[in-house]
XYZ file of C-alpha atoms in Angstrom:
425
model
C -12.990 181.171 158.796
C -11.489 180.873 155.278
C -10.925 184.136 153.433
C -13.342 184.790 150.553
C -11.619 184.666 147.207
C -11.086 188.001 145.494
C -12.685 188.517 142.093
C -12.635 191.062 139.259
C -15.004 192.061 136.512
C -13.600 191.748 133.001
C -12.535 195.114 131.613
C -14.340 196.483 128.579
C -11.759 195.232 126.076
C -11.514 191.793 127.695
C -15.201 190.902 127.315
C -14.725 189.985 123.656
C -12.078 187.299 124.129
C -13.847 184.496 126.080
C -16.825 184.707 123.713
C -14.732 184.206 120.566
C -12.161 181.706 121.878
C -12.280 178.096 120.691
C -10.259 174.942 121.339
C -8.163 175.898 118.293
C -7.722 179.629 118.882
C -7.331 182.116 121.715
C -6.178 185.739 121.555
C -2.699 185.457 123.064
C 0.512 187.443 122.982
C 4.026 186.735 124.233
C 6.712 188.988 125.693
C 10.275 187.789 126.217
C 13.558 188.861 127.776
C 16.712 187.482 126.201
C 19.542 187.303 128.725
C 23.289 186.947 128.267
C 23.454 183.705 130.283
C 21.359 180.514 130.469
C 18.279 180.687 132.686
C 18.327 178.768 135.975
C 14.810 177.219 136.214
C 14.897 176.875 140.014
C 15.759 180.551 140.503
C 13.153 181.559 137.926
C 10.522 179.632 139.913
C 11.592 181.418 143.085
C 11.367 184.741 141.282
C 7.861 183.959 140.010
C 6.695 182.945 143.507
C 7.952 186.288 144.881
C 6.583 188.423 142.049
C 3.137 186.967 141.365
C 1.397 188.288 144.534
C 2.356 191.803 143.352
C 0.028 191.295 140.340
C -3.356 190.247 141.800
C -5.185 190.691 138.471
C -2.955 187.979 136.946
C -3.432 185.496 139.782
C -6.906 184.568 138.518
C -8.978 182.033 136.600
C -11.973 182.778 134.397
C -15.443 181.834 135.587
C -18.809 182.016 133.850
C -21.650 183.771 135.626
C -25.248 184.005 134.525
C -24.765 187.305 132.657
C -20.976 187.878 132.369
C -17.648 186.153 132.748
C -15.558 187.201 135.741
C -12.057 186.548 137.121
C -11.616 184.652 140.413
C -8.504 184.578 142.568
C -6.224 181.519 142.413
C -4.358 180.701 145.607
C -2.098 177.974 144.246
C 1.285 178.880 142.690
C 2.042 178.888 138.965
C 4.855 176.614 137.756
C 7.434 177.755 135.209
C 7.774 175.427 132.221
C 10.417 174.673 129.583
C 9.588 176.397 126.312
C 8.828 173.492 123.969
C 6.657 173.383 120.877
C 5.007 176.300 119.113
C 4.522 179.638 120.888
C 1.145 181.058 121.912
C -0.819 177.809 121.962
C -4.526 178.186 122.817
C -5.359 178.252 126.519
C -7.164 175.310 128.046
C -8.780 176.615 131.177
C -8.099 173.501 133.258
C -4.358 173.439 132.594
C -1.814 175.156 134.829
C -4.340 175.359 137.690
C -6.538 177.431 135.347
C -4.072 180.342 135.130
C -4.562 182.546 132.066
C -0.878 183.184 131.515
C 2.256 181.072 131.365
C 5.951 181.543 132.149
C 8.544 179.699 130.060
C 12.327 179.373 129.924
C 14.541 178.242 127.069
C 18.317 178.598 127.049
C 18.882 182.358 127.635
C 15.234 183.427 127.269
C 12.436 184.090 129.774
C 8.977 184.350 128.182
C 5.478 185.059 129.427
C 2.328 184.415 127.385
C -0.957 186.112 128.265
C -4.550 185.481 127.311
C -5.669 188.971 126.257
C -8.515 188.844 128.772
C -5.913 189.721 131.435
C -3.835 192.562 130.054
C -2.283 194.246 127.041
C 1.311 194.576 125.853
C 2.172 197.308 128.347
C 0.855 195.303 131.296
C 2.556 192.155 130.045
C 5.909 193.909 129.655
C 5.610 195.386 133.162
C 5.182 191.893 134.586
C 8.056 190.500 132.496
C 10.437 193.267 133.562
C 9.516 192.751 137.218
C 10.039 188.988 136.927
C 13.344 189.427 135.094
C 14.723 191.906 137.618
C 13.703 189.636 140.517
C 15.397 186.690 138.791
C 18.608 188.675 138.227
C 18.627 189.837 141.847
C 18.318 186.203 142.986
C 21.314 185.509 140.758
C 23.238 188.045 142.836
C 23.108 190.999 140.419
C 22.360 194.553 141.597
C 19.511 195.541 139.268
C 17.124 198.360 140.172
C 13.345 198.396 140.356
C 12.920 201.034 137.666
C 12.138 201.496 133.957
C 8.800 199.765 134.472
C 9.906 196.995 136.861
C 7.807 197.051 140.052
C 9.199 196.231 143.486
C 7.305 193.096 144.651
C 7.982 194.055 148.267
C 5.647 197.026 147.800
C 1.860 196.492 147.902
C -0.043 196.676 144.635
C -1.587 200.055 143.830
C -5.404 199.572 143.668
C -5.352 201.599 140.438
C -3.345 198.818 138.766
C -6.448 196.589 138.691
C -8.862 199.306 137.561
C -10.999 199.010 134.426
C -10.015 202.490 133.269
C -12.366 202.345 130.274
C -15.318 202.875 132.619
C -13.668 205.733 134.539
C -12.730 207.952 131.598
C -14.623 211.168 130.778
C -16.098 209.754 127.565
C -18.155 211.776 125.080
C -21.809 210.910 124.513
C -21.302 209.970 120.895
C -21.118 206.796 118.866
C -18.840 206.283 115.872
C -19.160 203.740 113.094
C -17.008 200.643 113.392
C -17.937 199.142 110.024
C -15.073 198.523 107.612
C -15.237 196.564 104.361
C -13.281 193.339 104.007
C -9.615 193.949 103.265
C -7.120 192.288 100.967
C -5.192 189.505 102.694
C -2.086 187.768 101.439
C -3.045 184.501 99.763
C -1.574 181.410 101.360
C -1.936 177.827 102.432
C -3.376 177.456 105.927
C -1.121 175.616 108.359
C -2.378 172.666 110.361
C -4.040 173.694 113.659
C -1.771 174.830 116.511
C 1.081 175.683 114.121
C 2.475 179.201 114.380
C 5.325 180.086 112.062
C 7.684 182.674 113.535
C 10.189 184.898 111.742
C 12.260 187.325 113.836
C 14.208 190.207 112.332
C 16.778 192.408 114.064
C 17.047 195.896 112.546
C 19.441 198.671 113.638
C 17.509 201.766 114.664
C 19.773 204.456 113.205
C 19.256 203.759 109.474
C 15.586 202.935 110.083
C 15.018 206.290 111.802
C 16.976 208.071 109.076
C 14.780 206.666 106.290
C 11.629 207.553 108.217
C 12.964 211.059 108.913
C 13.682 211.618 105.203
C 9.963 211.018 104.566
C 8.890 213.150 107.516
C 7.216 210.237 109.305
C 7.704 208.088 112.419
C 9.226 204.607 112.467
C 5.787 203.085 113.139
C 4.323 204.978 110.172
C 7.242 203.853 108.010
C 6.760 200.170 108.841
C 2.973 200.387 108.412
C 3.552 202.024 105.020
C 5.790 199.141 103.962
C 3.114 196.598 104.933
C 0.531 198.468 102.853
C 2.935 198.883 99.936
C 3.936 195.204 99.925
C 0.281 194.161 100.043
C -0.603 196.648 97.302
C 2.149 195.310 95.019
C 1.154 191.720 95.762
C -2.474 192.405 94.840
C -1.277 193.933 91.562
C 0.690 190.742 90.806
C -2.413 188.631 91.321
C -5.256 190.807 90.030
C -8.720 190.003 91.239
C -12.076 190.749 89.672
C -12.685 193.278 92.417
C -9.826 195.149 94.064
C -9.966 195.252 97.852
C -8.693 197.950 100.205
C -5.598 197.266 102.293
C -5.799 198.038 105.979
C -3.373 197.630 108.901
C -4.712 197.440 112.457
C -2.405 199.357 114.814
C -2.985 199.034 118.593
C -2.731 202.323 120.506
C -1.610 202.506 124.140
C -4.282 204.737 125.683
C -2.027 205.478 128.677
C -0.378 208.033 126.382
C -3.636 210.001 126.283
C -5.121 209.324 129.716
C -2.993 208.999 132.846
C -3.597 205.748 134.696
C -1.622 203.121 136.590
C -3.782 200.250 135.311
C -2.018 197.052 134.253
C -5.162 195.637 132.658
C -6.222 196.190 129.053
C -6.133 199.861 128.112
C -5.621 199.987 124.358
C -7.579 201.106 121.336
C -6.918 200.690 117.604
C -6.528 202.821 114.519
C -6.639 201.322 111.041
C -4.685 203.197 108.333
C -5.650 202.016 104.853
C -5.395 202.621 101.123
C -7.932 201.849 98.395
C -6.414 200.618 95.074
C -9.744 201.264 93.362
C -8.850 204.963 93.459
C -5.770 204.469 91.267
C -2.075 203.653 91.479
C 0.125 204.468 94.476
C 3.832 205.124 94.920
C 5.475 204.222 98.220
C 5.976 207.904 99.004
C 2.276 208.536 98.426
C 1.324 205.689 100.768
C 3.739 207.001 103.416
C 2.235 210.484 103.198
C -1.277 209.078 103.447
C -0.406 206.919 106.484
C 1.233 209.896 108.214
C -1.834 212.085 107.663
C -4.216 209.308 108.719
C -2.369 208.517 111.933
C -1.807 212.170 112.810
C -5.539 212.789 112.479
C -6.789 209.631 114.210
C -4.277 209.724 117.085
C -6.451 212.402 118.619
C -7.871 211.997 122.142
C -11.273 213.147 120.905
C -11.503 210.466 118.204
C -9.926 207.738 120.331
C -12.239 208.521 123.265
C -15.243 208.458 120.915
C -14.292 204.969 119.719
C -13.995 203.769 123.322
C -17.313 205.462 124.179
C -18.984 203.376 121.464
C -17.601 200.148 122.936
C -18.492 201.067 126.518
C -22.025 202.149 125.595
C -22.710 198.750 123.993
C -22.385 196.954 127.316
C -24.660 199.454 129.060
C -27.724 198.688 126.930
C -30.493 197.079 128.963
C -30.632 194.079 126.591
C -26.853 193.624 126.817
C -26.944 193.683 130.617
C -29.909 191.324 130.969
C -29.189 188.832 128.171
C -27.891 185.480 129.519
C -24.222 184.779 128.907
C -24.837 182.088 126.276
C -26.896 184.575 124.220
C -24.122 187.180 124.473
C -21.574 184.558 123.371
C -23.643 183.594 120.331
C -24.048 187.206 119.213
C -20.451 188.291 119.883
C -18.991 185.130 118.323
C -21.182 185.423 115.240
C -20.212 189.060 114.624
C -16.496 188.443 115.245
C -16.151 185.403 112.988
C -18.164 187.102 110.245
C -16.037 190.250 110.333
C -13.163 190.441 112.865
C -9.790 190.035 111.187
C -11.389 189.855 107.745
C -11.281 193.651 107.723
C -7.457 193.778 108.102
C -4.556 192.950 105.827
C -2.383 192.589 108.938
C -1.992 193.765 112.523
C 1.157 195.670 113.460
C 1.829 196.294 117.162
C 4.791 198.473 118.123
C 5.454 198.477 121.859
C 8.074 201.183 121.280
C 11.298 201.754 123.196
C 11.589 199.373 126.145
C 14.409 200.421 128.473
C 16.505 197.970 130.462
C 16.298 198.565 134.249
C 19.340 200.246 135.773
C 22.140 197.772 136.370
C 20.614 195.198 134.026
C 22.541 196.171 130.885
C 25.281 193.519 131.341
C 22.692 190.767 131.808
C 19.755 191.624 129.495
C 20.350 191.601 125.752
C 16.884 192.586 124.503
C 13.134 192.464 125.000
C 10.700 191.039 122.438
C 6.982 190.866 121.754
C 5.114 188.353 119.587
C 1.452 188.344 118.646
C -0.273 184.993 118.867
C -1.941 183.160 116.026
C -4.490 185.201 114.068
C -8.001 183.773 113.993
C -7.675 183.463 110.196
C -4.884 182.167 107.937
C -2.774 185.321 107.813
C 0.392 186.998 109.104
C 0.755 189.678 111.801
C 3.796 191.322 113.357
C 4.996 193.109 116.499
C 7.999 195.284 117.286
C 9.983 196.271 120.390
C 13.059 198.520 120.491
C 15.822 197.811 123.006
C 18.835 200.101 122.854
C 19.791 200.603 119.209
C 17.941 197.524 117.890
C 14.354 197.110 116.747
C 13.198 193.515 117.036
C 10.385 192.672 114.615
C 8.596 189.316 115.010
C 6.120 187.923 112.471
C 3.464 185.400 113.510
C 1.840 183.475 110.685
C -0.696 180.692 110.248
C 0.052 180.343 106.520
C 2.970 178.459 104.995
C 3.954 181.173 102.564
C 6.246 183.951 103.860
C 5.189 186.696 101.462
C 4.724 189.548 103.949
C 7.954 189.126 105.962
C 9.999 188.236 102.859
C 8.882 191.232 100.811
C 8.856 193.650 103.755
C 12.392 192.759 104.834
C 13.558 192.741 101.215
C 12.268 196.296 100.861
C 14.202 197.379 103.952
C 17.416 195.828 102.612
C 16.890 197.563 99.251
C 16.701 200.843 101.167
C 20.129 200.163 102.650
C 18.874 199.010 106.043
C 20.652 195.825 107.237
C 18.439 193.026 108.537
C 19.314 189.837 110.439
C 16.686 187.086 110.258
C 15.850 183.972 112.341
C 12.945 181.555 111.917
C 11.318 178.538 113.565
C 10.062 177.404 110.163
C 11.912 174.427 108.705
C 14.154 175.645 105.942
C 13.180 179.248 106.908
């Protein structure tokens, strides 16, 4: 008798993404490991075949039920592919045997792209580290299963597939999620499926020193620069009505609630400034961002935000409404608001340590956000060793945000090395 296929409910955060995806846009992110030698595709395929069973919540396709989407087990293998074309292309559910993530190789780089319905940056990096260590071990290198790399010979912990949002001790309170539309950098929209990428390498020591002088963290420092650059740009091109500037910053909830889950477990905080209140100096913006993030990075406030999201799906109407009705409502709300309320998204995955024994073979890790749903620019950061790698993802031709942000860093005496996939960039 054939074994019944395993299936999973979508976690609370994942339920948004199928409803708002189109043939032109999906919420995708990429994580990469840059090695010190060219990748052997055959060994990478072997590594993927060994590793994938260790991650059952990735070995799935999306299916539509009467009331909700769900994830169904895939028994066929996933094939690694050469990394050609633009990164983070929208997922087409019938490609790649309907897998919702991809594994690529290009020269010295191994990359994995995930549809956000599966996992967040922490889960994606855990998979990438595991795959990279397995690949290096097949190459004959003695690299340990540590620093986030999981031993594929060990069975998966059932907690790794848990929807932790529904198991948390959440308060019985709802908080407002309404934000006014934010200022966004003006620009010319690229043709569909074009994602301009600018990568900057920044030494950590001077970056930390500048942040320390202001009494703030590196994340707060970089968020402050985004707000300051946007503020100065809006002053250059005055509008009839000034708009607030707001940066969406993902928060890894594992910091506040212990869990082994490798599915989505993030929330967001949105530091902002309002130019209608008057002029700002950079130091003033930095102080405001520090106070905002210190206040909002509180378990009580973060849990209340999650409680609001979880309670929405527990309403009787929400549970009983057919899926196509849910899609219409969710899609309408998202495309009417969504990223319109942000100037940019900045995701900092933080310090990502190389597994023991891998230092001679792994140069760095990277993270890249996929295309925004609107013509705009977002960015993501990962620190490996003494280098912070900052990658901008843009669907506009102009490079105002990365150009002015990196220029500001250089003016502060922080050296920056820049690469781009944009012609002439």
